[in-house]
mmCIF file with all atom_site columns, C-alpha atoms in Angstrom:
data_model
loop_
_atom_site.group_PDB
_atom_site.id
_atom_site.type_symbol
_atom_site.label_atom_id
_atom_site.label_alt_id
_atom_site.label_comp_id
_atom_site.label_asym_id
_atom_site.label_entity_id
_atom_site.label_seq_id
_atom_site.pdbx_PDB_ins_code
_atom_site.Cartn_x
_atom_site.Cartn_y
_atom_site.Cartn_z
_atom_site.occupancy
_atom_site.B_iso_or_equiv
_atom_site.pdbx_formal_charge
_atom_site.auth_seq_id
_atom_site.auth_comp_id
_atom_site.auth_asym_id
_atom_site.auth_atom_id
_atom_site.pdbx_PDB_model_num
ATOM 1   C CA . UNK A 1 1   ? 0.000  0.000  0.000   1.00 58.00 ? 17  UNK A CA 1
ATOM 2   C CA . UNK A 1 2   ? 1.094  3.520  -0.693  1.00 67.00 ? 18  UNK A CA 1
ATOM 3   C CA . UNK A 1 3   ? 1.421  5.870  2.240   1.00 78.00 ? 19  UNK A CA 1
ATOM 4   C CA . UNK A 1 4   ? 0.963  9.097  0.317   1.00 76.00 ? 20  UNK A CA 1
ATOM 5   C CA . UNK A 1 5   ? -1.830 9.891  -2.069  1.00 78.00 ? 21  UNK A CA 1
ATOM 6   C CA . UNK A 1 6   ? -1.018 10.379 -5.726  1.00 76.00 ? 22  UNK A CA 1
ATOM 7   C CA . UNK A 1 7   ? -0.099 13.960 -6.604  1.00 74.00 ? 23  UNK A CA 1
ATOM 8   C CA . UNK A 1 8   ? -2.710 16.018 -8.378  1.00 80.00 ? 24  UNK A CA 1
ATOM 9   C CA . UNK A 1 9   ? -2.013 17.263 -11.871 1.00 83.00 ? 25  UNK A CA 1
ATOM 10  C CA . UNK A 1 10  ? -0.336 20.655 -12.224 1.00 85.00 ? 26  UNK A CA 1
ATOM 11  C CA . UNK A 1 11  ? 0.264  23.065 -15.061 1.00 86.00 ? 27  UNK A CA 1
ATOM 12  C CA . UNK A 1 12  ? 3.582  21.255 -15.606 1.00 85.00 ? 28  UNK A CA 1
ATOM 13  C CA . UNK A 1 13  ? 2.011  17.860 -16.232 1.00 81.00 ? 29  UNK A CA 1
ATOM 14  C CA . UNK A 1 14  ? -0.683 15.367 -15.262 1.00 80.00 ? 30  UNK A CA 1
ATOM 15  C CA . UNK A 1 15  ? 1.328  12.208 -14.689 1.00 78.00 ? 31  UNK A CA 1
ATOM 16  C CA . UNK A 1 16  ? 4.480  12.518 -12.641 1.00 77.00 ? 32  UNK A CA 1
ATOM 17  C CA . UNK A 1 17  ? 6.347  9.218  -12.565 1.00 78.00 ? 33  UNK A CA 1
ATOM 18  C CA . UNK A 1 18  ? 9.520  9.215  -10.491 1.00 79.00 ? 34  UNK A CA 1
ATOM 19  C CA . UNK A 1 19  ? 12.691 10.312 -12.332 1.00 81.00 ? 35  UNK A CA 1
ATOM 20  C CA . UNK A 1 20  ? 10.737 11.440 -15.397 1.00 81.00 ? 36  UNK A CA 1
ATOM 21  C CA . UNK A 1 21  ? 11.543 14.734 -17.142 1.00 83.00 ? 37  UNK A CA 1
ATOM 22  C CA . UNK A 1 22  ? 8.429  16.880 -16.767 1.00 80.00 ? 38  UNK A CA 1
ATOM 23  C CA . UNK A 1 23  ? 9.551  19.912 -18.732 1.00 82.00 ? 39  UNK A CA 1
ATOM 24  C CA . UNK A 1 24  ? 12.567 20.966 -20.761 1.00 87.00 ? 40  UNK A CA 1
ATOM 25  C CA . UNK A 1 25  ? 13.333 24.482 -21.951 1.00 88.00 ? 41  UNK A CA 1
ATOM 26  C CA . UNK A 1 26  ? 16.183 26.405 -23.533 1.00 87.00 ? 42  UNK A CA 1
ATOM 27  C CA . UNK A 1 27  ? 16.581 30.159 -23.380 1.00 85.00 ? 43  UNK A CA 1
ATOM 28  C CA . UNK A 1 28  ? 18.914 30.065 -26.377 1.00 82.00 ? 44  UNK A CA 1
ATOM 29  C CA . UNK A 1 29  ? 21.956 31.186 -24.407 1.00 75.00 ? 45  UNK A CA 1
ATOM 30  C CA . UNK A 1 30  ? 23.799 27.934 -24.052 1.00 74.00 ? 46  UNK A CA 1
ATOM 31  C CA . UNK A 1 31  ? 24.985 28.630 -20.499 1.00 77.00 ? 47  UNK A CA 1
ATOM 32  C CA . UNK A 1 32  ? 24.297 26.247 -17.666 1.00 90.00 ? 48  UNK A CA 1
ATOM 33  C CA . UNK A 1 33  ? 21.608 26.935 -15.092 1.00 93.00 ? 49  UNK A CA 1
ATOM 34  C CA . UNK A 1 34  ? 22.880 28.215 -11.735 1.00 95.00 ? 50  UNK A CA 1
ATOM 35  C CA . UNK A 1 35  ? 19.651 28.265 -9.691  1.00 97.00 ? 51  UNK A CA 1
ATOM 36  C CA . UNK A 1 36  ? 15.881 27.802 -10.062 1.00 97.00 ? 52  UNK A CA 1
ATOM 37  C CA . UNK A 1 37  ? 12.914 29.030 -8.027  1.00 98.00 ? 53  UNK A CA 1
ATOM 38  C CA . UNK A 1 38  ? 9.196  28.361 -8.325  1.00 97.00 ? 54  UNK A CA 1
ATOM 39  C CA . UNK A 1 39  ? 6.772  31.158 -7.487  1.00 97.00 ? 55  UNK A CA 1
ATOM 40  C CA . UNK A 1 40  ? 4.477  30.693 -4.486  1.00 96.00 ? 56  UNK A CA 1
ATOM 41  C CA . UNK A 1 41  ? 1.658  29.486 -6.753  1.00 94.00 ? 57  UNK A CA 1
ATOM 42  C CA . UNK A 1 42  ? 3.956  27.017 -8.520  1.00 93.00 ? 58  UNK A CA 1
ATOM 43  C CA . UNK A 1 43  ? 2.851  28.363 -11.903 1.00 94.00 ? 59  UNK A CA 1
ATOM 44  C CA . UNK A 1 44  ? 6.012  30.371 -12.651 1.00 96.00 ? 60  UNK A CA 1
ATOM 45  C CA . UNK A 1 45  ? 9.537  28.995 -12.750 1.00 96.00 ? 61  UNK A CA 1
ATOM 46  C CA . UNK A 1 46  ? 12.453 31.447 -12.696 1.00 97.00 ? 62  UNK A CA 1
ATOM 47  C CA . UNK A 1 47  ? 16.063 30.493 -13.342 1.00 96.00 ? 63  UNK A CA 1
ATOM 48  C CA . UNK A 1 48  ? 19.414 32.219 -13.742 1.00 96.00 ? 64  UNK A CA 1
ATOM 49  C CA . UNK A 1 49  ? 22.093 31.037 -16.129 1.00 92.00 ? 65  UNK A CA 1
ATOM 50  C CA . UNK A 1 50  ? 25.820 31.391 -16.490 1.00 91.00 ? 66  UNK A CA 1
ATOM 51  C CA . UNK A 1 51  ? 25.186 33.432 -19.651 1.00 91.00 ? 67  UNK A CA 1
ATOM 52  C CA . UNK A 1 52  ? 24.118 36.388 -17.426 1.00 92.00 ? 68  UNK A CA 1
ATOM 53  C CA . UNK A 1 53  ? 20.431 35.779 -18.098 1.00 94.00 ? 69  UNK A CA 1
ATOM 54  C CA . UNK A 1 54  ? 17.341 35.532 -15.960 1.00 95.00 ? 70  UNK A CA 1
ATOM 55  C CA . UNK A 1 55  ? 14.430 33.567 -17.409 1.00 96.00 ? 71  UNK A CA 1
ATOM 56  C CA . UNK A 1 56  ? 10.850 32.924 -16.327 1.00 97.00 ? 72  UNK A CA 1
ATOM 57  C CA . UNK A 1 57  ? 8.626  30.150 -17.672 1.00 96.00 ? 73  UNK A CA 1
ATOM 58  C CA . UNK A 1 58  ? 4.859  30.516 -17.264 1.00 95.00 ? 74  UNK A CA 1
ATOM 59  C CA . UNK A 1 59  ? 3.416  27.040 -16.803 1.00 91.00 ? 75  UNK A CA 1
ATOM 60  C CA . UNK A 1 60  ? -0.174 28.227 -17.268 1.00 91.00 ? 76  UNK A CA 1
ATOM 61  C CA . UNK A 1 61  ? 0.338  30.253 -20.449 1.00 87.00 ? 77  UNK A CA 1
ATOM 62  C CA . UNK A 1 62  ? 1.543  27.481 -22.819 1.00 84.00 ? 78  UNK A CA 1
ATOM 63  C CA . UNK A 1 63  ? 4.861  27.406 -20.980 1.00 87.00 ? 79  UNK A CA 1
ATOM 64  C CA . UNK A 1 64  ? 5.723  30.827 -22.394 1.00 92.00 ? 80  UNK A CA 1
ATOM 65  C CA . UNK A 1 65  ? 9.382  31.759 -21.853 1.00 94.00 ? 81  UNK A CA 1
ATOM 66  C CA . UNK A 1 66  ? 10.578 35.278 -20.995 1.00 95.00 ? 82  UNK A CA 1
ATOM 67  C CA . UNK A 1 67  ? 14.327 35.943 -21.051 1.00 94.00 ? 83  UNK A CA 1
ATOM 68  C CA . UNK A 1 68  ? 16.330 38.990 -20.012 1.00 94.00 ? 84  UNK A CA 1
ATOM 69  C CA . UNK A 1 69  ? 19.998 38.940 -20.957 1.00 92.00 ? 85  UNK A CA 1
ATOM 70  C CA . UNK A 1 70  ? 22.202 41.641 -19.632 1.00 82.00 ? 86  UNK A CA 1
ATOM 71  C CA . UNK A 1 71  ? 25.745 42.878 -19.571 1.00 81.00 ? 87  UNK A CA 1
ATOM 72  C CA . UNK A 1 72  ? 25.892 41.826 -15.938 1.00 83.00 ? 88  UNK A CA 1
ATOM 73  C CA . UNK A 1 73  ? 28.195 39.313 -14.371 1.00 92.00 ? 89  UNK A CA 1
ATOM 74  C CA . UNK A 1 74  ? 26.476 35.916 -13.965 1.00 94.00 ? 90  UNK A CA 1
ATOM 75  C CA . UNK A 1 75  ? 23.984 35.520 -11.140 1.00 95.00 ? 91  UNK A CA 1
ATOM 76  C CA . UNK A 1 76  ? 24.207 32.462 -8.905  1.00 97.00 ? 92  UNK A CA 1
ATOM 77  C CA . UNK A 1 77  ? 21.009 32.499 -6.860  1.00 98.00 ? 93  UNK A CA 1
ATOM 78  C CA . UNK A 1 78  ? 17.463 33.837 -6.956  1.00 98.00 ? 94  UNK A CA 1
ATOM 79  C CA . UNK A 1 79  ? 14.159 33.705 -5.112  1.00 98.00 ? 95  UNK A CA 1
ATOM 80  C CA . UNK A 1 80  ? 10.664 35.115 -5.485  1.00 98.00 ? 96  UNK A CA 1
ATOM 81  C CA . UNK A 1 81  ? 9.809  37.774 -2.876  1.00 97.00 ? 97  UNK A CA 1
ATOM 82  C CA . UNK A 1 82  ? 6.367  38.664 -4.232  1.00 95.00 ? 98  UNK A CA 1
ATOM 83  C CA . UNK A 1 83  ? 3.926  37.474 -6.904  1.00 95.00 ? 99  UNK A CA 1
ATOM 84  C CA . UNK A 1 84  ? 5.822  39.472 -9.552  1.00 95.00 ? 100 UNK A CA 1
ATOM 85  C CA . UNK A 1 85  ? 9.174  40.260 -7.883  1.00 96.00 ? 101 UNK A CA 1
ATOM 86  C CA . UNK A 1 86  ? 12.408 38.269 -8.020  1.00 97.00 ? 102 UNK A CA 1
ATOM 87  C CA . UNK A 1 87  ? 15.678 38.989 -6.230  1.00 97.00 ? 103 UNK A CA 1
ATOM 88  C CA . UNK A 1 88  ? 18.801 37.589 -7.882  1.00 97.00 ? 104 UNK A CA 1
ATOM 89  C CA . UNK A 1 89  ? 22.462 37.982 -6.996  1.00 97.00 ? 105 UNK A CA 1
ATOM 90  C CA . UNK A 1 90  ? 25.866 36.632 -7.888  1.00 96.00 ? 106 UNK A CA 1
ATOM 91  C CA . UNK A 1 91  ? 29.251 37.808 -9.051  1.00 96.00 ? 107 UNK A CA 1
ATOM 92  C CA . UNK A 1 92  ? 28.243 41.519 -9.053  1.00 93.00 ? 108 UNK A CA 1
ATOM 93  C CA . UNK A 1 93  ? 28.134 41.396 -5.208  1.00 94.00 ? 109 UNK A CA 1
ATOM 94  C CA . UNK A 1 94  ? 24.790 43.258 -5.270  1.00 95.00 ? 110 UNK A CA 1
ATOM 95  C CA . UNK A 1 95  ? 21.245 41.837 -4.989  1.00 96.00 ? 111 UNK A CA 1
ATOM 96  C CA . UNK A 1 96  ? 19.138 42.918 -7.963  1.00 96.00 ? 112 UNK A CA 1
ATOM 97  C CA . UNK A 1 97  ? 15.373 43.241 -8.214  1.00 96.00 ? 113 UNK A CA 1
ATOM 98  C CA . UNK A 1 98  ? 13.583 41.960 -11.325 1.00 96.00 ? 114 UNK A CA 1
ATOM 99  C CA . UNK A 1 99  ? 9.883  42.095 -12.151 1.00 96.00 ? 115 UNK A CA 1
ATOM 100 C CA . UNK A 1 100 ? 7.821  39.607 -14.153 1.00 97.00 ? 116 UNK A CA 1
ATOM 101 C CA . UNK A 1 101 ? 4.806  41.346 -15.662 1.00 95.00 ? 117 UNK A CA 1
ATOM 102 C CA . UNK A 1 102 ? 1.429  39.868 -16.550 1.00 89.00 ? 118 UNK A CA 1
ATOM 103 C CA . UNK A 1 103 ? 2.195  40.361 -20.255 1.00 92.00 ? 119 UNK A CA 1
ATOM 104 C CA . UNK A 1 104 ? 5.081  37.888 -19.955 1.00 92.00 ? 120 UNK A CA 1
ATOM 105 C CA . UNK A 1 105 ? 8.184  40.098 -19.768 1.00 96.00 ? 121 UNK A CA 1
ATOM 106 C CA . UNK A 1 106 ? 11.061 40.174 -17.303 1.00 96.00 ? 122 UNK A CA 1
ATOM 107 C CA . UNK A 1 107 ? 12.524 43.605 -16.545 1.00 95.00 ? 123 UNK A CA 1
ATOM 108 C CA . UNK A 1 108 ? 15.366 44.839 -14.362 1.00 94.00 ? 124 UNK A CA 1
ATOM 109 C CA . UNK A 1 109 ? 14.052 47.208 -11.674 1.00 93.00 ? 125 UNK A CA 1
ATOM 110 C CA . UNK A 1 110 ? 16.963 48.241 -9.466  1.00 92.00 ? 126 UNK A CA 1
ATOM 111 C CA . UNK A 1 111 ? 20.096 47.283 -7.600  1.00 93.00 ? 127 UNK A CA 1
ATOM 112 C CA . UNK A 1 112 ? 19.087 46.834 -3.967  1.00 93.00 ? 128 UNK A CA 1
ATOM 113 C CA . UNK A 1 113 ? 22.460 47.786 -2.491  1.00 90.00 ? 129 UNK A CA 1
ATOM 114 C CA . UNK A 1 114 ? 23.143 51.350 -3.518  1.00 78.00 ? 130 UNK A CA 1
ATOM 115 C CA . UNK A 1 115 ? 26.890 51.956 -3.050  1.00 73.00 ? 131 UNK A CA 1
ATOM 116 C CA . UNK A 1 116 ? 27.709 54.530 -0.429  1.00 64.00 ? 132 UNK A CA 1
ATOM 117 C CA . UNK A 1 117 ? 30.495 56.952 -1.219  1.00 60.00 ? 133 UNK A CA 1
ATOM 118 C CA . UNK A 1 118 ? 32.973 56.852 1.616   1.00 53.00 ? 134 UNK A CA 1
ATOM 119 C CA . UNK A 1 119 ? 34.448 60.101 2.775   1.00 53.00 ? 135 UNK A CA 1
ATOM 120 C CA . UNK A 1 120 ? 38.013 60.535 1.707   1.00 53.00 ? 136 UNK A CA 1
ATOM 121 C CA . UNK A 1 121 ? 40.199 61.730 4.521   1.00 55.00 ? 137 UNK A CA 1
ATOM 122 C CA . UNK A 1 122 ? 42.090 64.921 4.005   1.00 61.00 ? 138 UNK A CA 1
ATOM 123 C CA . UNK A 1 123 ? 45.763 64.470 3.320   1.00 62.00 ? 139 UNK A CA 1
ATOM 124 C CA . UNK A 1 124 ? 48.336 67.168 2.964   1.00 71.00 ? 140 UNK A CA 1
ATOM 125 C CA . UNK A 1 125 ? 50.396 67.364 -0.195  1.00 73.00 ? 141 UNK A CA 1
ATOM 126 C CA . UNK A 1 126 ? 53.508 66.499 1.815   1.00 71.00 ? 142 UNK A CA 1
ATOM 127 C CA . UNK A 1 127 ? 51.953 63.321 3.310   1.00 73.00 ? 143 UNK A CA 1
ATOM 128 C CA . UNK A 1 128 ? 50.587 62.296 -0.083  1.00 70.00 ? 144 UNK A CA 1
ATOM 129 C CA . UNK A 1 129 ? 54.053 62.637 -1.633  1.00 71.00 ? 145 UNK A CA 1
ATOM 130 C CA . UNK A 1 130 ? 55.631 60.777 1.321   1.00 71.00 ? 146 UNK A CA 1
ATOM 131 C CA . UNK A 1 131 ? 53.204 57.827 0.867   1.00 69.00 ? 147 UNK A CA 1
ATOM 132 C CA . UNK A 1 132 ? 53.868 57.706 -2.854  1.00 72.00 ? 148 UNK A CA 1
ATOM 133 C CA . UNK A 1 133 ? 57.610 57.747 -2.222  1.00 69.00 ? 149 UNK A CA 1
ATOM 134 C CA . UNK A 1 134 ? 57.790 55.315 0.752   1.00 69.00 ? 150 UNK A CA 1
ATOM 135 C CA . UNK A 1 135 ? 54.981 52.857 0.087   1.00 64.00 ? 151 UNK A CA 1
ATOM 136 C CA . UNK A 1 136 ? 54.438 53.353 -3.634  1.00 61.00 ? 152 UNK A CA 1
ATOM 137 C CA . UNK A 1 137 ? 50.754 53.815 -2.857  1.00 59.00 ? 153 UNK A CA 1
ATOM 138 C CA . UNK A 1 138 ? 48.246 56.507 -3.487  1.00 57.00 ? 154 UNK A CA 1
ATOM 139 C CA . UNK A 1 139 ? 45.070 56.909 -1.468  1.00 54.00 ? 155 UNK A CA 1
ATOM 140 C CA . UNK A 1 140 ? 43.233 54.178 -3.381  1.00 58.00 ? 156 UNK A CA 1
ATOM 141 C CA . UNK A 1 141 ? 41.244 51.470 -1.669  1.00 63.00 ? 157 UNK A CA 1
ATOM 142 C CA . UNK A 1 142 ? 40.419 48.028 -3.044  1.00 69.00 ? 158 UNK A CA 1
ATOM 143 C CA . UNK A 1 143 ? 37.347 47.775 -0.832  1.00 77.00 ? 159 UNK A CA 1
ATOM 144 C CA . UNK A 1 144 ? 34.052 47.645 -2.734  1.00 80.00 ? 160 UNK A CA 1
ATOM 145 C CA . UNK A 1 145 ? 31.452 50.296 -1.959  1.00 85.00 ? 161 UNK A CA 1
ATOM 146 C CA . UNK A 1 146 ? 28.797 47.604 -1.504  1.00 88.00 ? 162 UNK A CA 1
ATOM 147 C CA . UNK A 1 147 ? 27.843 45.686 1.645   1.00 90.00 ? 163 UNK A CA 1
ATOM 148 C CA . UNK A 1 148 ? 29.129 42.375 0.240   1.00 92.00 ? 164 UNK A CA 1
ATOM 149 C CA . UNK A 1 149 ? 32.827 42.364 -0.629  1.00 91.00 ? 165 UNK A CA 1
ATOM 150 C CA . UNK A 1 150 ? 32.724 39.203 -2.745  1.00 94.00 ? 166 UNK A CA 1
ATOM 151 C CA . UNK A 1 151 ? 30.347 37.005 -4.753  1.00 96.00 ? 167 UNK A CA 1
ATOM 152 C CA . UNK A 1 152 ? 26.859 36.439 -3.323  1.00 97.00 ? 168 UNK A CA 1
ATOM 153 C CA . UNK A 1 153 ? 26.270 32.693 -3.375  1.00 97.00 ? 169 UNK A CA 1
ATOM 154 C CA . UNK A 1 154 ? 22.736 32.424 -1.989  1.00 98.00 ? 170 UNK A CA 1
ATOM 155 C CA . UNK A 1 155 ? 19.542 34.453 -1.726  1.00 98.00 ? 171 UNK A CA 1
ATOM 156 C CA . UNK A 1 156 ? 16.877 33.080 0.620   1.00 98.00 ? 172 UNK A CA 1
ATOM 157 C CA . UNK A 1 157 ? 13.732 34.237 2.389   1.00 98.00 ? 173 UNK A CA 1
ATOM 158 C CA . UNK A 1 158 ? 14.353 35.117 6.034   1.00 97.00 ? 174 UNK A CA 1
ATOM 159 C CA . UNK A 1 159 ? 10.859 36.264 7.047   1.00 97.00 ? 175 UNK A CA 1
ATOM 160 C CA . UNK A 1 160 ? 7.572  35.912 5.184   1.00 96.00 ? 176 UNK A CA 1
ATOM 161 C CA . UNK A 1 161 ? 6.721  33.866 2.111   1.00 96.00 ? 177 UNK A CA 1
ATOM 162 C CA . UNK A 1 162 ? 7.456  33.885 -1.612  1.00 96.00 ? 178 UNK A CA 1
ATOM 163 C CA . UNK A 1 163 ? 4.161  35.744 -2.050  1.00 95.00 ? 179 UNK A CA 1
ATOM 164 C CA . UNK A 1 164 ? 4.801  38.345 0.650   1.00 94.00 ? 180 UNK A CA 1
ATOM 165 C CA . UNK A 1 165 ? 8.417  38.526 1.799   1.00 96.00 ? 181 UNK A CA 1
ATOM 166 C CA . UNK A 1 166 ? 9.241  40.816 4.728   1.00 96.00 ? 182 UNK A CA 1
ATOM 167 C CA . UNK A 1 167 ? 12.985 40.130 4.873   1.00 97.00 ? 183 UNK A CA 1
ATOM 168 C CA . UNK A 1 168 ? 15.409 38.175 2.733   1.00 97.00 ? 184 UNK A CA 1
ATOM 169 C CA . UNK A 1 169 ? 18.980 37.095 3.348   1.00 98.00 ? 185 UNK A CA 1
ATOM 170 C CA . UNK A 1 170 ? 22.077 37.060 1.155   1.00 98.00 ? 186 UNK A CA 1
ATOM 171 C CA . UNK A 1 171 ? 25.210 35.075 1.957   1.00 98.00 ? 187 UNK A CA 1
ATOM 172 C CA . UNK A 1 172 ? 28.502 35.486 0.182   1.00 96.00 ? 188 UNK A CA 1
ATOM 173 C CA . UNK A 1 173 ? 32.045 34.269 -0.232  1.00 96.00 ? 189 UNK A CA 1
ATOM 174 C CA . UNK A 1 174 ? 33.122 37.195 1.929   1.00 94.00 ? 190 UNK A CA 1
ATOM 175 C CA . UNK A 1 175 ? 31.693 35.311 4.926   1.00 94.00 ? 191 UNK A CA 1
ATOM 176 C CA . UNK A 1 176 ? 28.866 37.784 5.425   1.00 95.00 ? 192 UNK A CA 1
ATOM 177 C CA . UNK A 1 177 ? 25.189 37.030 5.882   1.00 97.00 ? 193 UNK A CA 1
ATOM 178 C CA . UNK A 1 178 ? 23.136 40.181 5.334   1.00 96.00 ? 194 UNK A CA 1
ATOM 179 C CA . UNK A 1 179 ? 19.434 40.467 6.130   1.00 97.00 ? 195 UNK A CA 1
ATOM 180 C CA . UNK A 1 180 ? 17.539 42.932 3.920   1.00 96.00 ? 196 UNK A CA 1
ATOM 181 C CA . UNK A 1 181 ? 14.257 44.460 5.099   1.00 95.00 ? 197 UNK A CA 1
ATOM 182 C CA . UNK A 1 182 ? 11.871 44.908 2.152   1.00 93.00 ? 198 UNK A CA 1
ATOM 183 C CA . UNK A 1 183 ? 10.058 47.934 3.650   1.00 92.00 ? 199 UNK A CA 1
ATOM 184 C CA . UNK A 1 184 ? 13.380 49.666 4.407   1.00 90.00 ? 200 UNK A CA 1
ATOM 185 C CA . UNK A 1 185 ? 14.531 49.065 0.829   1.00 90.00 ? 201 UNK A CA 1
ATOM 186 C CA . UNK A 1 186 ? 11.299 50.560 -0.527  1.00 88.00 ? 202 UNK A CA 1
ATOM 187 C CA . UNK A 1 187 ? 11.735 53.685 1.578   1.00 86.00 ? 203 UNK A CA 1
ATOM 188 C CA . UNK A 1 188 ? 15.459 54.134 0.890   1.00 83.00 ? 204 UNK A CA 1
ATOM 189 C CA . UNK A 1 189 ? 15.287 53.742 -2.911  1.00 81.00 ? 205 UNK A CA 1
ATOM 190 C CA . UNK A 1 190 ? 13.028 56.390 -4.419  1.00 78.00 ? 206 UNK A CA 1
ATOM 191 C CA . UNK A 1 191 ? 10.140 55.069 -6.489  1.00 77.00 ? 207 UNK A CA 1
ATOM 192 C CA . UNK A 1 192 ? 10.768 51.430 -5.545  1.00 81.00 ? 208 UNK A CA 1
ATOM 193 C CA . UNK A 1 193 ? 7.673  49.273 -4.992  1.00 80.00 ? 209 UNK A CA 1
ATOM 194 C CA . UNK A 1 194 ? 8.168  45.566 -4.408  1.00 80.00 ? 210 UNK A CA 1
ATOM 195 C CA . UNK A 1 195 ? 5.103  43.450 -5.158  1.00 73.00 ? 211 UNK A CA 1
#
């Protein structure tokens, strides 16, 4: 006897035998897939590829594929934080917000970590020359102006659901785990509305 009842049919297929390919798609980029995430309803599947693309497949609408390719560094992780909002991050060290619209398009909305300009300390001409002469250095820093200092490897929901996320978390190769408050992001970035 089976312990669990048979799964009901979904927009991805009616029969779901174990180890059977339910759906196969190509976004035409040829890069491998880094991460996938289903929406809360299970009807939308988003994935990021090594070709710097983010793609969304609509399981209800004839498995329509929407692809956004950018001049960004590849993204490694993504998650839904609302019915139409996706956060993705990777080698750019910055979480990025994307929106999937009802007409089947994916658009880039905003970087969610706006770099803060750090105040440069005042240095006299004599000290500047001394540093150039002694240390062969100018006053240049290799530190990034973003919160993460290296690749973001994972984006996950910290509080809330994929339909209504309150906080999400990013972890990176820099050893940092940063928790982002959605309401704070909306208020700090002008015109930003996460839904």
